[in-house]
Amino acid sequence: MARYAITIFLSAFLLFQVQPLIGKFILPWFGGSPAVWTTCMLFFQVVLLAGYSYAHLITDKLAPRAQGACHLALLLASLAFLPIAPDAETWKATSVQMPIVRILGVLVSTIGLPYFLLSSTGPLLQESFRRETLRTPYRLYALSNIGSLLALLTYPFLFEPQLTLRMQIVGWSWAYGSFVVLCGWCAWAWLRFPAQATVASEPELAAGETAAVRPTGRDILLWLSLAACGSVMLLATTNQLCQEISSVPFLWVVPLAIYLFTFIICFDHERWYHRGAFLVLLAMGVLLACYALYQGNSLKLWQQLAVYSATLWVCCMVCHGELVRSKPVPRYATLFYLVVSAGGALGGILVALIAPLVLRDFWEYQIGLILTVALAAVATLVPSGSRREMPRLGWVIAGIACVAMGLAAGFGIGLGSESNGGEENIETTRNFYGVLRVNREESVYDDNGPKRELIHGRIQHGFQYLDPDKRRWPTTYYGHPSGIGLAIEHHPRRVASASGTLRIGVVGLGCGTLAAYGRAGDYLRFYEINPEVMRISDEYFSYRQDSPARIDVVLGDARIEMEREAADNDFQQFDVLAVDAFSSDAIPMHLLTRECVELFRKHLKPDGLLCVHISNRFLDLSGVVAGIAEAVGCECVFIDSDRDNSQGLDVATWAIVTTNTDFLESLAVTQAIATSEKHDRPKIIWTDDYGSLWQVLED
């Protein structure tokens, strides 16, 4: 028992410890998009399915000794993957084309075989334990989930803040080597397993496991659907949080930990899932989710996290509780695990691959809610697995009521999304980097006339007036009183001469609003990772076309492109560099680290101005920018600008990092520098190895 328990626990711990580790490692290579984690989860679920399939096949087709020899050979081969550090030169995205394919490629080449073997360990050893002891292995499955949960909970609170990424990679690799030794111990036991033991045990096993309880096609379909639905809710909830806040390990781990916790308590014992109680909770969860989706812009971060987490917990308890109620007798355990893992992979495929192709918006969360309540009703109506009794009428009525309410709520959410982002829009487009909307000009206007808006997620990323006399106005967060407006118009080179020209870099294209500041002789260089933003800017907005300045757009992640330029000694020598690369309200943390700021400074002239847009509904980034500025030997000032409807301006906060004392001491700048106490937060230094959202939460 000890060798099985220890090996299964360690394999599960390593299996889930490597997920946020490798995800964080490659996240900056692909622009920090939430879709990076969704793609990683797709890989994890598909390889988990492959591992379960392998375990099912070799336990079904091979004798114990052959199983041990085969598995031991693969374990030894997997050591060639250590240490599991991805090769940046090979896989770092220098192109925005096919990011999903590149992410899957780096994962296969880095952790493919080790992850495959870790995935197969649980069902393989559980089946070996069943044959050797003739005891049910389901509690070992709960033990593996405990190991997985412990790995997830310790990563953001213990390993991530205390160890560099390189140390985490080395530590995990050594732990995997220990796992191989333990698994070799178990494989050695298989090699010594008497050939006749299996034959002798089968009649005894079969005596209580008659054909009457053999899983049917209906059983398998139900298992597949329940597992897929839980997976859809996991990934859709993670997307919902990361699109609006930031794609960071903590927000990956919380939904995944909830998902695993429901597995643990459901598979520990059936008493933890009471169908009637959880149908009521499911109804409440659906209504709560409806409220959060409609009121998302006004809810605080902790409120969104609480609502979506609670709803995910209820949905997964229903899916996994019904899985346990319908599970087969132990003889068919590996088949059951195989189907459950296939459902998880199916959910990943639906969210990561299918949804971006067929859905114009992030509607998979709403669809997941509808599927959950529908499956809850199906599970009450259809007897399955070893439970062949017909359900009570009360459960049927509760299930039908749950479906009706869920469908009404779900379609209501869908209709609300359609009205907010459907007929009022000229275009709605979705890709790996998010959802973009461009409104019809007749639907949005103010005292200055009709305007055309670009919306990314729930946040306006700029607009342009259509009146010919006003369409070159810099609007929203980029007006003349804003930090970036002052940086360009009051740069000493601009002030010294009416014909003074500037080199301006911009991270994040948006509508191209900052091109409005361009003069003849100026040079503007935009960095934009999303090709759809570039297309929309060309097609629906005229800021760049109207500007007399010379303008280039570099398609790709700004940090990667600047690293490439620096490697070629092609330093841009910007006078002003504006960083405004938010997706909805989600922050790209890899653009706010000390290493990245040092890279930006290499592309600035010695007296250049680094301007960072830090307006955010949930996070106060002033302490981060101030801390990094101090670390690199610069001054940091904050400029707040107010809403001005007469000019089409919104509230904005810009941080300006520079050593240019002439600029900082100019009258216009000293009058604009913010003295608000809200910018007196403790200074923080984020690095590529560590940055915590808890440090920057709004009070």
XYZ file of C-alpha atoms in Angstrom:
699
model
C 0.000 0.000 0.000
C 2.818 2.427 0.882
C 4.557 2.242 -2.490
C 1.265 2.779 -4.331
C 0.166 5.697 -2.147
C 3.528 7.512 -2.191
C 4.054 7.108 -5.933
C 0.509 8.112 -6.842
C 0.653 11.146 -4.545
C 3.993 12.347 -5.938
C 2.911 11.810 -9.546
C -0.254 13.854 -9.000
C 1.702 16.607 -7.224
C 4.203 16.891 -10.065
C 1.455 16.636 -12.669
C -0.275 19.769 -11.422
C 2.800 21.611 -10.183
C 4.215 21.724 -13.701
C 1.061 23.235 -15.176
C 1.303 26.793 -13.745
C 5.108 26.558 -13.878
C 5.346 25.908 -17.602
C 2.394 28.226 -18.309
C 4.113 31.131 -16.543
C 7.405 30.340 -18.300
C 5.967 30.681 -21.813
C 3.248 33.300 -21.117
C 5.404 36.328 -22.118
C 6.387 34.604 -25.369
C 2.812 34.871 -26.617
C 1.793 38.337 -25.460
C 0.442 37.427 -22.018
C -2.937 36.513 -23.513
C -5.403 34.507 -21.368
C -5.666 32.146 -24.349
C -2.130 30.941 -23.541
C -3.411 29.202 -20.409
C -6.490 27.886 -22.198
C -4.212 26.328 -24.829
C -1.980 24.888 -22.107
C -5.036 23.343 -20.471
C -6.030 21.823 -23.795
C -2.603 20.177 -23.995
C -2.800 18.951 -20.394
C -6.240 17.432 -20.896
C -5.411 15.765 -24.206
C -2.181 14.270 -22.829
C -4.084 13.168 -19.723
C -6.469 11.339 -22.043
C -3.498 9.767 -23.845
C -2.042 8.663 -20.508
C -5.326 7.126 -19.374
C -5.714 5.402 -22.753
C -2.226 3.951 -22.415
C -2.986 2.731 -18.886
C -6.254 1.167 -20.012
C -4.680 -0.572 -23.003
C -1.635 -2.071 -21.316
C -3.620 -3.292 -18.299
C -6.161 -4.846 -20.662
C -3.764 -6.295 -23.249
C -0.505 -7.042 -21.409
C 0.407 -9.347 -18.550
C 1.738 -7.672 -15.388
C 5.371 -8.452 -16.215
C 5.047 -7.011 -19.705
C 3.336 -3.937 -18.253
C 6.250 -3.374 -15.869
C 8.885 -3.757 -18.586
C 7.069 -1.424 -20.994
C 6.460 1.272 -18.417
C 9.988 1.096 -17.046
C 11.451 1.581 -20.541
C 9.322 4.705 -21.096
C 10.275 6.093 -17.693
C 13.957 5.795 -18.505
C 13.409 7.434 -21.913
C 11.584 10.370 -20.288
C 14.721 11.338 -18.349
C 16.085 12.724 -21.632
C 13.573 15.614 -21.311
C 15.199 16.876 -18.091
C 15.576 19.661 -17.178
C 12.268 20.837 -18.627
C 13.342 24.370 -19.588
C 11.765 25.441 -22.922
C 14.163 26.612 -25.633
C 13.476 30.330 -26.141
C 15.418 30.599 -29.397
C 13.333 27.852 -30.990
C 9.882 28.578 -29.655
C 9.587 32.236 -28.638
C 6.969 33.727 -30.943
C 8.562 36.019 -33.531
C 5.307 35.906 -35.470
C 1.681 36.309 -34.419
C 0.627 33.540 -36.796
C -0.687 30.238 -35.380
C 0.086 30.890 -31.679
C -1.907 27.827 -30.601
C 0.231 25.543 -32.781
C 3.438 27.048 -31.401
C 2.259 26.718 -27.793
C 1.358 23.063 -28.321
C 4.722 22.536 -30.012
C 6.729 23.937 -27.114
C 4.751 21.866 -24.607
C 5.211 18.623 -26.545
C 8.948 19.172 -26.944
C 9.470 20.246 -23.324
C 7.237 18.120 -21.082
C 5.506 15.774 -23.528
C 6.723 12.337 -22.391
C 7.133 13.170 -18.659
C 3.604 14.601 -18.527
C 2.247 11.589 -20.425
C 3.797 9.171 -17.915
C 2.657 11.204 -14.912
C -0.864 11.172 -16.362
C -0.866 7.383 -16.712
C 0.489 6.656 -13.231
C -2.755 7.055 -11.272
C -4.971 4.614 -13.208
C -2.077 2.227 -13.882
C -1.106 1.835 -10.243
C -4.717 1.766 -9.095
C -5.431 -1.134 -11.424
C -2.294 -2.923 -10.205
C -3.432 -2.320 -6.607
C -6.887 -3.732 -7.407
C -5.443 -6.892 -8.909
C -2.945 -7.401 -6.106
C -5.271 -6.742 -3.159
C -8.771 -7.298 -4.639
C -9.764 -4.000 -2.981
C -11.486 -0.979 -4.550
C -8.997 1.651 -5.806
C -11.352 4.646 -5.800
C -9.904 6.138 -2.595
C -6.470 6.098 -4.193
C -8.061 8.289 -6.882
C -9.090 10.713 -4.135
C -5.505 10.619 -2.802
C -4.161 11.562 -6.222
C -6.544 14.521 -6.314
C -5.306 15.623 -2.884
C -1.751 15.619 -4.253
C -2.913 17.643 -7.243
C -4.747 20.168 -5.063
C -1.767 20.562 -2.761
C 0.449 21.270 -5.791
C -1.893 23.992 -7.006
C -2.308 25.676 -3.636
C 1.401 25.712 -2.839
C 2.506 27.082 -6.203
C 1.253 30.716 -5.991
C 1.849 31.025 -2.236
C 5.075 29.048 -1.683
C 7.015 28.160 -4.817
C 6.300 31.138 -7.094
C 7.160 33.921 -4.606
C 10.206 32.177 -3.126
C 11.943 30.615 -6.133
C 13.049 31.955 -9.496
C 11.676 30.239 -12.589
C 15.053 28.596 -13.178
C 15.097 27.211 -9.626
C 11.539 25.937 -10.054
C 12.512 24.172 -13.280
C 15.534 22.496 -11.656
C 13.605 21.538 -8.509
C 10.764 19.999 -10.493
C 13.216 18.063 -12.647
C 14.941 16.561 -9.602
C 11.559 15.646 -8.089
C 10.616 13.951 -11.369
C 13.800 11.909 -11.143
C 12.695 10.764 -7.678
C 9.303 9.829 -9.114
C 11.004 7.683 -11.763
C 12.847 5.817 -8.987
C 9.601 5.228 -7.065
C 7.771 4.167 -10.188
C 10.640 1.811 -10.983
C 10.088 0.271 -7.549
C 6.454 -0.400 -8.458
C 7.440 -1.641 -11.926
C 9.878 -4.061 -10.310
C 6.953 -5.412 -8.315
C 5.044 -5.953 -11.577
C 8.019 -7.857 -13.011
C 7.904 -10.175 -10.001
C 4.087 -10.504 -10.203
C 3.160 -14.218 -10.686
C 1.551 -14.825 -14.043
C -1.087 -17.046 -12.501
C -2.172 -14.423 -9.966
C -4.204 -12.515 -12.515
C -5.830 -15.652 -13.829
C -6.691 -16.830 -10.346
C -8.167 -13.534 -9.327
C -10.409 -12.966 -12.332
C -13.053 -15.598 -11.488
C -13.229 -14.277 -7.971
C -13.611 -10.733 -9.269
C -16.145 -11.742 -11.843
C -18.344 -13.467 -9.321
C -19.784 -10.213 -8.039
C -19.452 -8.265 -11.270
C -21.968 -9.762 -13.647
C -22.870 -8.643 -17.110
C -25.876 -6.881 -15.614
C -23.675 -3.992 -14.483
C -21.457 -3.796 -17.563
C -21.364 -0.117 -18.683
C -23.739 0.623 -21.539
C -23.381 3.158 -24.327
C -25.795 5.371 -22.414
C -23.570 5.218 -19.327
C -20.475 6.114 -21.323
C -22.219 9.025 -23.025
C -23.359 10.373 -19.656
C -19.840 10.108 -18.190
C -18.394 11.851 -21.229
C -20.964 14.660 -21.095
C -20.623 15.294 -17.363
C -16.818 15.363 -17.537
C -16.856 17.645 -20.590
C -19.311 20.030 -18.936
C -17.140 20.339 -15.822
C -14.121 21.037 -18.044
C -16.018 23.684 -20.023
C -17.047 25.452 -16.825
C -13.464 25.344 -15.529
C -11.960 26.914 -18.647
C -14.823 29.345 -19.249
C -14.599 30.618 -15.662
C -10.826 31.026 -15.975
C -11.304 32.981 -19.213
C -13.951 35.149 -17.580
C -11.543 36.146 -14.793
C -8.359 36.495 -16.834
C -9.929 38.554 -19.621
C -10.959 41.226 -17.133
C -8.057 41.158 -14.644
C -4.806 39.522 -15.758
C -3.518 36.178 -16.944
C -1.439 35.135 -13.918
C -0.880 31.795 -12.126
C -3.101 32.730 -9.184
C -6.144 33.212 -11.418
C -5.316 29.947 -13.206
C -4.915 28.060 -9.953
C -8.078 29.179 -8.143
C -10.589 27.712 -10.656
C -8.456 24.600 -11.179
C -8.166 24.059 -7.420
C -11.959 24.344 -7.053
C -12.395 21.886 -9.921
C -10.042 19.387 -8.274
C -11.515 19.880 -4.813
C -14.911 18.801 -6.100
C -13.290 15.649 -7.498
C -11.710 14.923 -4.126
C -14.810 15.242 -2.001
C -17.096 13.530 -4.515
C -14.818 10.523 -4.988
C -13.995 10.263 -1.292
C -17.559 9.226 -0.468
C -20.975 9.589 -2.031
C -22.402 11.178 1.104
C -20.713 14.507 0.238
C -22.991 14.975 -2.781
C -26.689 15.312 -1.979
C -28.570 15.621 -5.233
C -31.547 17.593 -3.974
C -29.458 20.142 -2.077
C -27.100 20.724 -4.969
C -29.896 21.154 -7.485
C -31.146 24.021 -5.343
C -27.617 25.437 -5.063
C -27.216 25.110 -8.820
C -30.328 27.194 -9.377
C -28.955 29.856 -7.032
C -25.554 29.718 -8.717
C -27.043 30.294 -12.173
C -28.931 33.352 -10.938
C -25.801 34.660 -9.207
C -23.790 34.213 -12.404
C -26.469 36.080 -14.369
C -26.157 38.985 -11.967
C -22.360 39.025 -12.208
C -22.395 38.953 -16.016
C -24.838 41.832 -16.268
C -23.225 43.919 -13.527
C -19.595 42.998 -14.239
C -18.425 46.561 -14.846
C -19.601 47.690 -11.430
C -18.521 44.687 -9.353
C -15.260 44.797 -7.438
C -12.522 42.276 -8.044
C -13.187 40.242 -4.917
C -16.918 40.182 -5.716
C -16.310 38.807 -9.208
C -13.844 36.255 -7.880
C -16.297 35.156 -5.179
C -19.315 34.876 -7.491
C -17.569 33.032 -10.314
C -15.722 30.733 -7.896
C -18.884 29.829 -6.005
C -20.785 29.148 -9.227
C -17.938 27.011 -10.555
C -17.871 25.011 -7.328
C -21.604 24.259 -7.506
C -21.488 23.347 -11.213
C -18.501 21.044 -10.742
C -20.062 19.447 -7.652
C -23.123 18.604 -9.736
C -21.091 17.241 -12.663
C -18.656 15.244 -10.532
C -21.276 14.187 -7.998
C -23.370 12.717 -10.788
C -20.234 11.057 -12.175
C -19.684 9.295 -8.845
C -23.329 8.242 -8.611
C -23.052 6.656 -12.053
C -19.574 5.121 -11.703
C -19.199 1.414 -12.556
C -17.959 -1.445 -10.400
C -14.150 -1.481 -9.892
C -13.612 -3.965 -12.711
C -14.377 -1.197 -15.210
C -12.474 1.538 -13.359
C -9.860 2.133 -16.070
C -12.614 2.448 -18.695
C -14.397 4.937 -16.441
C -11.230 7.018 -15.984
C -10.588 6.878 -19.708
C -14.029 8.259 -20.527
C -13.767 10.936 -17.821
C -10.416 12.085 -19.187
C -11.863 12.050 -22.714
C -14.625 14.334 -21.475
C -12.053 16.688 -19.962
C -10.166 16.801 -23.266
C -13.415 17.358 -25.152
C -14.207 20.336 -22.926
C -10.751 21.759 -23.600
C -11.188 21.353 -27.351
C -14.592 23.041 -27.234
C -13.312 26.092 -25.339
C -9.798 26.460 -26.784
C -10.388 25.497 -30.418
C -14.078 25.411 -31.336
C -15.451 28.415 -29.415
C -13.111 31.026 -30.985
C -14.114 29.763 -34.431
C -17.891 29.625 -34.017
C -18.675 32.195 -31.289
C -18.276 35.922 -31.846
C -18.006 36.665 -28.135
C -17.055 34.867 -24.918
C -20.353 33.047 -24.647
C -18.935 29.669 -23.620
C -19.551 30.576 -19.976
C -23.272 31.074 -20.602
C -23.409 27.902 -22.695
C -21.632 26.006 -19.907
C -24.279 27.109 -17.398
C -27.045 25.884 -19.687
C -25.323 22.539 -20.249
C -24.809 22.034 -16.523
C -28.449 22.430 -15.611
C -29.507 20.333 -18.605
C -27.197 17.484 -17.603
C -28.350 17.739 -14.001
C -31.886 17.067 -15.203
C -30.781 14.230 -17.498
C -28.906 12.583 -14.637
C -32.059 12.620 -12.490
C -34.159 11.116 -15.293
C -31.807 8.390 -16.531
C -30.594 5.662 -14.157
C -26.962 4.790 -14.829
C -23.966 2.724 -13.731
C -24.442 0.436 -10.771
C -27.577 2.363 -9.770
C -30.488 0.956 -11.703
C -33.298 2.279 -9.542
C -35.681 4.794 -11.070
C -35.397 8.335 -9.650
C -38.008 9.755 -7.377
C -40.571 12.105 -8.865
C -39.284 14.943 -6.705
C -35.831 14.768 -8.256
C -37.341 14.754 -11.732
C -39.423 17.837 -10.991
C -36.415 19.603 -9.463
C -34.295 18.718 -12.483
C -36.877 19.955 -14.989
C -37.330 23.185 -13.037
C -33.568 23.651 -12.977
C -33.352 23.177 -16.732
C -36.178 25.636 -17.390
C -34.607 28.284 -15.186
C -31.143 27.668 -16.563
C -32.317 27.911 -20.160
C -34.233 31.097 -19.449
C -31.300 32.659 -17.640
C -28.783 31.473 -20.210
C -30.735 32.699 -23.203
C -31.402 35.942 -21.354
C -27.665 36.440 -20.912
C -27.118 35.587 -24.555
C -29.749 38.056 -25.695
C -28.245 40.702 -23.429
C -24.825 40.100 -24.947
C -26.315 40.221 -28.435
C -28.073 43.524 -27.827
C -24.962 45.071 -26.319
C -22.624 43.773 -28.981
C -24.790 42.771 -31.930
C -26.896 45.063 -34.081
C -25.269 48.199 -32.616
C -21.921 47.090 -34.009
C -20.467 47.364 -37.468
C -18.257 44.440 -36.610
C -17.555 41.998 -33.819
C -14.491 39.815 -34.187
C -12.784 37.295 -31.955
C -9.389 35.629 -32.098
C -6.622 34.315 -29.827
C -6.146 37.774 -28.293
C -9.735 38.592 -27.396
C -12.988 40.121 -28.654
C -13.087 43.441 -30.515
C -16.174 45.500 -31.378
C -16.646 48.555 -33.546
C -19.952 50.352 -33.038
C -22.206 51.905 -35.658
C -21.672 55.668 -35.677
C -25.395 56.418 -35.457
C -25.656 54.474 -32.192
C -22.987 56.393 -30.216
C -22.642 60.165 -30.179
C -22.270 63.101 -27.807
C -22.411 66.907 -28.002
C -19.560 66.830 -30.513
C -21.481 64.615 -32.907
C -21.338 60.975 -33.931
C -18.258 58.917 -33.131
C -16.901 55.458 -33.804
C -15.697 53.402 -30.835
C -13.348 50.448 -30.471
C -14.254 48.178 -27.566
C -11.900 45.439 -26.327
C -13.712 43.151 -23.903
C -15.712 45.550 -21.764
C -13.354 48.522 -22.043
C -13.374 51.326 -24.582
C -9.972 51.452 -26.247
C -10.526 54.685 -28.073
C -12.933 56.468 -30.387
C -12.854 58.961 -33.217
C -15.288 61.734 -34.060
C -16.577 61.552 -37.619
C -16.904 65.316 -38.064
C -14.035 66.285 -40.447
C -13.101 69.200 -38.175
C -12.860 66.961 -35.102
C -11.624 63.621 -36.333
C -7.974 64.483 -35.550
C -8.805 65.272 -31.928
C -6.864 62.988 -29.535
C -9.689 61.600 -27.394
C -10.328 59.276 -24.412
C -7.090 58.689 -22.435
C -4.819 60.549 -24.866
C -6.040 64.163 -24.756
C -3.814 67.216 -24.458
C -4.079 67.373 -20.612
C -3.206 63.685 -20.246
C 0.240 62.433 -19.300
C 1.039 61.244 -22.810
C -0.287 64.485 -24.313
C 1.995 66.552 -22.042
C 4.954 64.251 -22.745
C 4.681 64.802 -26.496
C 3.689 68.481 -26.567
C 6.066 69.608 -23.801
C 9.065 67.487 -24.620
C 12.057 69.881 -24.578
C 12.797 69.163 -28.259
C 9.235 70.074 -29.191
C 9.288 73.217 -27.037
C 12.719 74.393 -28.189
C 11.664 74.733 -31.807
C 8.358 74.927 -33.620
C 9.824 72.580 -36.181
C 11.312 70.206 -33.595
C 10.639 66.611 -34.547
C 10.203 63.577 -32.300
C 10.598 59.829 -32.548
C 7.605 58.298 -30.747
C 7.091 54.641 -29.914
C 3.699 53.245 -28.923
C 3.051 49.800 -27.413
C -0.551 49.039 -28.328
C -2.181 50.419 -31.479
C -5.866 50.673 -30.563
C -7.538 53.135 -32.917
C -4.185 54.758 -33.645
C -5.210 57.839 -31.630
C -1.665 58.921 -30.759
C -0.990 59.490 -34.461
C -3.019 62.688 -33.976
C 0.073 64.225 -32.318
C 2.272 63.490 -35.318
C 3.758 66.437 -37.213
C 5.616 66.583 -40.486
C 9.075 65.147 -39.851
C 7.981 63.069 -36.832
C 8.312 59.305 -36.762
C 5.781 57.066 -34.976
C 6.339 53.359 -34.511
C 3.392 51.300 -33.201
C 3.836 47.782 -31.799
C 0.666 45.668 -31.960
C 0.342 41.955 -31.264
C -3.222 41.492 -32.541
C -3.524 41.525 -36.350
C -7.255 42.210 -36.040
C -6.557 45.493 -34.235
C -4.341 46.567 -37.120
C -7.001 45.637 -39.680
C -9.768 47.429 -37.777
C -7.616 50.524 -37.302
C -7.010 50.653 -41.056
C -10.603 49.951 -42.018
C -12.666 51.991 -39.559
C -10.406 54.758 -38.172
C -8.355 57.395 -39.998
C -5.903 58.677 -37.361
C -2.877 57.169 -39.080
C -3.994 58.098 -42.586
C -4.650 61.718 -41.529
C -1.287 62.187 -39.807
C 1.532 63.984 -41.687
C 4.111 61.997 -39.698
C 5.860 58.885 -40.994
C 4.226 55.890 -39.327
C 5.181 52.216 -39.116
C 3.266 49.378 -37.451
C 5.255 46.382 -36.195
C 3.050 43.313 -35.860
C 4.107 41.222 -32.876
C 4.599 41.348 -29.127
C 6.372 44.630 -28.311
C 8.839 43.082 -25.900
C 9.872 40.281 -28.245
C 10.189 42.653 -31.189
C 12.285 45.115 -29.168
C 14.499 42.281 -27.936
C 15.048 41.247 -31.541
C 15.837 44.825 -32.548
C 18.283 45.199 -29.652
C 20.018 41.942 -30.622
C 20.531 43.431 -34.108
C 21.827 46.718 -32.584
C 18.774 48.414 -34.093
C 17.984 50.692 -31.136
C 15.023 52.951 -31.920
C 16.204 56.048 -30.026
C 12.678 57.140 -29.090
C 12.085 60.538 -27.520
C 8.799 59.266 -26.090
C 7.685 55.654 -25.590
C 4.030 55.103 -24.605
C 3.012 51.753 -23.103
C -0.728 51.129 -23.329
C -1.242 47.442 -24.080
C -4.211 46.558 -21.894
C -6.721 43.972 -23.134
C -10.027 44.997 -21.582
C -8.797 45.675 -18.009
C -6.308 42.784 -18.046
C -2.703 43.866 -17.609
C 0.167 42.235 -19.540
C 2.469 41.730 -16.546
C 5.474 40.864 -18.709
C 5.469 44.500 -19.901
C 5.624 45.828 -16.323
C 8.723 44.070 -15.000
C 12.139 45.488 -14.233
C 13.699 43.534 -17.097
C 11.172 44.934 -19.561
C 11.600 48.533 -18.377
C 15.361 48.160 -18.782
C 14.726 46.968 -22.347
C 12.459 49.961 -23.018
C 15.175 52.331 -21.770
C 17.638 50.865 -24.253
C 15.304 52.026 -27.022
C 14.901 55.515 -25.503
C 17.300 58.398 -25.864
C 19.121 59.249 -22.597
C 16.594 62.031 -21.927
C 13.645 60.054 -23.302
C 10.252 59.738 -21.599
C 8.699 56.359 -20.795
C 4.932 56.866 -20.360
C 2.866 54.023 -18.887
C -0.928 54.125 -18.891
C -2.029 52.670 -15.533
C -5.774 53.459 -15.436
C -7.555 50.347 -14.136
C -10.818 49.463 -12.427
C -9.323 46.845 -10.103
C -5.577 47.442 -9.711
C -3.384 50.361 -8.639
C -0.120 49.966 -10.521
C 1.492 53.176 -9.278
C 3.635 51.365 -6.680
C 4.954 48.965 -9.323
C 5.988 51.674 -11.788
C 7.489 53.835 -9.011
C 9.444 50.903 -7.589
C 10.882 49.871 -10.941
C 11.709 53.499 -11.817
C 13.710 53.845 -8.611
C 15.469 50.525 -9.256
C 16.639 51.661 -12.710
C 17.707 55.121 -11.509
C 14.849 57.260 -12.855
C 12.297 59.694 -11.522
C 8.631 58.718 -11.673
C 5.740 61.187 -11.696
C 2.015 60.594 -12.071
C -0.354 62.744 -14.098
C -4.100 62.418 -13.628
C -6.475 63.938 -16.167
C -10.203 64.419 -15.681
C -13.174 63.704 -17.879
C -13.942 66.524 -20.308
C -16.980 65.806 -22.444
C -16.420 68.927 -24.538
C -13.167 67.392 -25.827
C -14.189 63.729 -25.666
C -11.750 62.977 -22.854
C -12.001 60.270 -20.203
C -10.391 59.942 -16.773
C -6.798 58.714 -17.160
C -3.658 58.165 -15.089
C -0.231 58.078 -16.718
C 3.092 57.370 -15.050
C 6.141 59.048 -16.631
C 9.554 57.503 -15.973
C 12.549 59.637 -16.993
C 15.793 61.375 -16.046
C 14.866 64.441 -18.126
C 14.901 67.231 -15.513
C 14.088 69.913 -18.090
C 10.798 68.186 -18.800
C 10.006 67.476 -15.140
C 10.666 71.094 -14.142
C 8.660 72.693 -16.948
C 5.701 74.732 -15.724
C 3.007 72.743 -17.543
C 4.287 69.473 -16.112
C 4.806 70.638 -12.530
C 1.252 71.976 -12.498
C -0.090 68.664 -13.784
C 1.904 66.277 -11.570
C -0.474 64.481 -9.260
C -0.039 64.915 -5.518
C -2.917 62.605 -4.597
C -2.344 60.191 -1.711
C -3.589 57.349 -3.908
C -0.186 57.339 -5.619
C 1.722 56.992 -2.340
C 1.521 53.214 -2.321
C 4.528 51.155 -1.178
C 7.053 50.683 -3.948
C 7.127 47.247 -5.540
C 9.504 45.712 -8.036
C 7.994 43.115 -10.347
C 10.429 40.875 -12.187
C 10.068 38.197 -14.827
C 10.245 35.646 -11.995
C 7.635 37.109 -9.686
C 4.814 39.597 -9.551
C 1.728 39.411 -7.348
C -1.701 40.890 -7.997
C -2.370 40.986 -4.251
C 0.217 43.755 -3.962
C -1.682 46.075 -6.295
C -5.348 45.538 -5.469
C -7.378 48.729 -5.219
C -8.367 49.600 -1.638
